[in-house]
Coordinates of C-alpha atoms in Angstrom, one line a residue:
X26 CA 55.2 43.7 -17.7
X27 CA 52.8 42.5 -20.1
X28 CA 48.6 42.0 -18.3
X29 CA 47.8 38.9 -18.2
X30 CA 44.9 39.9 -20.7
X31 CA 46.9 40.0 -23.4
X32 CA 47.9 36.6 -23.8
X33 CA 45.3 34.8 -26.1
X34 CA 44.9 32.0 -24.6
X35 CA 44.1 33.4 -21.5
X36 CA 42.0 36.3 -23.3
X37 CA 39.9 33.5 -25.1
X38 CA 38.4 32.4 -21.3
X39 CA 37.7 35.5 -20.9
X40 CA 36.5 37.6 -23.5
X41 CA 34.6 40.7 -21.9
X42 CA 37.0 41.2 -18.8
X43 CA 39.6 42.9 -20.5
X44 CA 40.1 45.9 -18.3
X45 CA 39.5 44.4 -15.0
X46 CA 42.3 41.7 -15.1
X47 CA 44.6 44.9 -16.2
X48 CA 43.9 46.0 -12.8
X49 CA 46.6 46.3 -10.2
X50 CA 44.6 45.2 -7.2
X51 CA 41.3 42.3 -8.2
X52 CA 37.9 43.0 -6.0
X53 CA 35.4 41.0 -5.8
X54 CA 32.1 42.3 -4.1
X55 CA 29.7 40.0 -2.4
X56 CA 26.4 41.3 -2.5
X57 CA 22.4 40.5 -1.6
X58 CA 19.8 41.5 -3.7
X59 CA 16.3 40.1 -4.2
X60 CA 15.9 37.6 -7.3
X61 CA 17.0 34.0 -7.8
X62 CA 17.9 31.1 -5.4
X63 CA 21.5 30.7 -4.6
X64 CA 23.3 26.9 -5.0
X65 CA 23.7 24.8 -2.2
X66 CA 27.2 26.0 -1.0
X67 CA 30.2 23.2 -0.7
X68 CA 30.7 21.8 2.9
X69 CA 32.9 23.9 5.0
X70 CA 35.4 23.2 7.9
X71 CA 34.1 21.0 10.3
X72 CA 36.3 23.6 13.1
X73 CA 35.3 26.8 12.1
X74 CA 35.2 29.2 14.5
X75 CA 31.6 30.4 15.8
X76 CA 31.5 33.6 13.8
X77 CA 32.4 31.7 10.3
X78 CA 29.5 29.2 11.1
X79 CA 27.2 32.4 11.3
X80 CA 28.4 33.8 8.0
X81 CA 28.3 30.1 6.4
X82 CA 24.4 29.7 8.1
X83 CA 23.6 33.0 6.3
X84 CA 24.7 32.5 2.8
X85 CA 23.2 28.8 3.3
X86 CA 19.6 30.5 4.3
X87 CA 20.1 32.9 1.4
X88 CA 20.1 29.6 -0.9
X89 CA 16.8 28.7 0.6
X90 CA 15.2 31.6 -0.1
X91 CA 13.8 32.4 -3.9
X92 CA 13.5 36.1 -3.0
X93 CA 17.1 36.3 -2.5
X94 CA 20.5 35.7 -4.7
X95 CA 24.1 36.3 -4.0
X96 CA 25.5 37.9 -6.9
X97 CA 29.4 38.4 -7.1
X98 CA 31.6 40.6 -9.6
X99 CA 35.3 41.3 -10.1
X100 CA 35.8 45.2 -10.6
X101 CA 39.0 45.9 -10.7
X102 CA 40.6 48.7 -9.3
X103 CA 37.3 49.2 -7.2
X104 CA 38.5 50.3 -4.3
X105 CA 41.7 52.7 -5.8
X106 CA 40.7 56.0 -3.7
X107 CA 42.2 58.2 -6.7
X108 CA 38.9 57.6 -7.9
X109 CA 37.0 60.0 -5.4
X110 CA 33.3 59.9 -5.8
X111 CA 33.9 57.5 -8.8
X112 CA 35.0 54.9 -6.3
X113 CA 32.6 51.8 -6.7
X114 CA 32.5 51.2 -2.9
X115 CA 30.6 55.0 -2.5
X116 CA 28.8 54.4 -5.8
X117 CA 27.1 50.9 -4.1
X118 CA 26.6 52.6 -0.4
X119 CA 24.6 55.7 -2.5
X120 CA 22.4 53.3 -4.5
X121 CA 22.5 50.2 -2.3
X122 CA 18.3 50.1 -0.5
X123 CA 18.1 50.5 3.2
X124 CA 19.2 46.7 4.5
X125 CA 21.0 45.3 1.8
X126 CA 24.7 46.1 1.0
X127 CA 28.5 44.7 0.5
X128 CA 28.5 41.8 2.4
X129 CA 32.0 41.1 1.6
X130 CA 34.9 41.8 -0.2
X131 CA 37.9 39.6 -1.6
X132 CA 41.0 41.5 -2.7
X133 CA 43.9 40.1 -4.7
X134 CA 47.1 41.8 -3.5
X135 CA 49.4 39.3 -6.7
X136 CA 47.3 40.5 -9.6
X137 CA 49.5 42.4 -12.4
X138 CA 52.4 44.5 -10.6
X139 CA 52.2 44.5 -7.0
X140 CA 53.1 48.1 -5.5
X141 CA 52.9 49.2 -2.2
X142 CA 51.5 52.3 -3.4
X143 CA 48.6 50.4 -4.5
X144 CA 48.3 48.0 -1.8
X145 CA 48.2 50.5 1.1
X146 CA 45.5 52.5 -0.9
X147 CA 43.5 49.0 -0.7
X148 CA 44.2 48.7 2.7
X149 CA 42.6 52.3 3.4
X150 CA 39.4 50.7 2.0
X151 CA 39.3 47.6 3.3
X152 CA 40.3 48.2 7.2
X153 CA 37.0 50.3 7.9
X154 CA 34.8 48.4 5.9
X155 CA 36.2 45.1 7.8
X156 CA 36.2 47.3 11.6
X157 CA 32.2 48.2 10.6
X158 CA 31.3 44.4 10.8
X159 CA 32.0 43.5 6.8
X160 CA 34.2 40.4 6.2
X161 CA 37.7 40.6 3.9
X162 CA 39.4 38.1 1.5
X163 CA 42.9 38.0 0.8
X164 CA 44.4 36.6 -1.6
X165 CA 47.5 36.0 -4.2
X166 CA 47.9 35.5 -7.7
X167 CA 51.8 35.7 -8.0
X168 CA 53.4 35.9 -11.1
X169 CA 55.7 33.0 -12.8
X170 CA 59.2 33.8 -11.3
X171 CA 61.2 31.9 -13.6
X172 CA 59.3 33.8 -16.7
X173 CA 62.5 35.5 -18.4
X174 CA 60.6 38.1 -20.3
X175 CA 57.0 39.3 -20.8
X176 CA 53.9 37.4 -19.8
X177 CA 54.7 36.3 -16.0
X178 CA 52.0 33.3 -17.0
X179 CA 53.4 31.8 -19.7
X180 CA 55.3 28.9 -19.2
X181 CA 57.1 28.2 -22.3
X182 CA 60.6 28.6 -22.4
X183 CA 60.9 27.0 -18.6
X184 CA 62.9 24.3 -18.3
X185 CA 61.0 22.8 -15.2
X186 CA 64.3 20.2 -15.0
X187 CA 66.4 22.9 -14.4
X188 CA 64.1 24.4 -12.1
X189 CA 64.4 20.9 -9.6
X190 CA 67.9 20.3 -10.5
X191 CA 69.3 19.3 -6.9
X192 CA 72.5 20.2 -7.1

């Protein structure tokens, strides 16, 4: 299956990521470090449940603050435990200061081939870090199903009116 990354007019929005959209599995880290003022975040579900409306108060008081900025980063493979000490998730616990550290955590189970293998070594990651109090996305990205050959996001070649054919 051909990475998404190596169709151009994908790769042209986003020159520089390269080897993360090759990964299996997409992470994204949430984290909180001193520097810049965060945007006012969008409004949220008016029935969220009360521990959502704390997280959403937080990142909103975060905004407030100039001392503070919400920085987030797709890594790839981040949390792939082949990579031992290597593992981004140890590397940010050794150097993350006292009081500050992964707030949360989005992971993309769609992204490039999905194998179990892969998704359960996710999974070994990501159910600790959620029982110790962090919060987990999950999300996606499935491939084009009617692609016939190579690049699952390419349309071309589709015949969407065969696609909706009724009959």
């Amino acid at each position: 299956m051909r990475s998404p990354a190596t169709n151009p007019a994908f790769r042209s929005t986003c020159r520089g990521t390269e080897s993360a959209l090759r990964a299996a599995i997409g992470v994204s880290l949430l984290v909180c470090l001193p520097g810049l003022a965060a945007a006012e975040p969008p409004a949220a579900n008016s029935v969220r449940n009360e521990s959502a409306q704390q997280v959403l108060e937080t990142l909103r008081r975060l905004s407030d603050d100039p001392r503070q900025i919400i920085i987030g980063q797709n890594i790839g493979d981040a949390v792939n435990p082949q990579h031992g000490e290597k593992n981004v998730l140890h590397q940010l616990a050794r150097v993350t200061p006292p009081g500050r550290g992964i707030g949360l955590i989005g992971v993309d189970y769609g992204w490039g081939e999905m194998r179990m293998d892969a998704i359960r070594a996710a999974n070994r990651q990501l159910i600790p870090f959620w029982q110790a109090g962090g919060l987990v996305t999950i999300d996606a990205s499935l491939a084009n199903p009617f692609a016939r050959v190579g690049d699952p996001l390419v349309t071309r070649g589709v015949d969407i009116n065969q696609l909706l054919d009724e009959s």
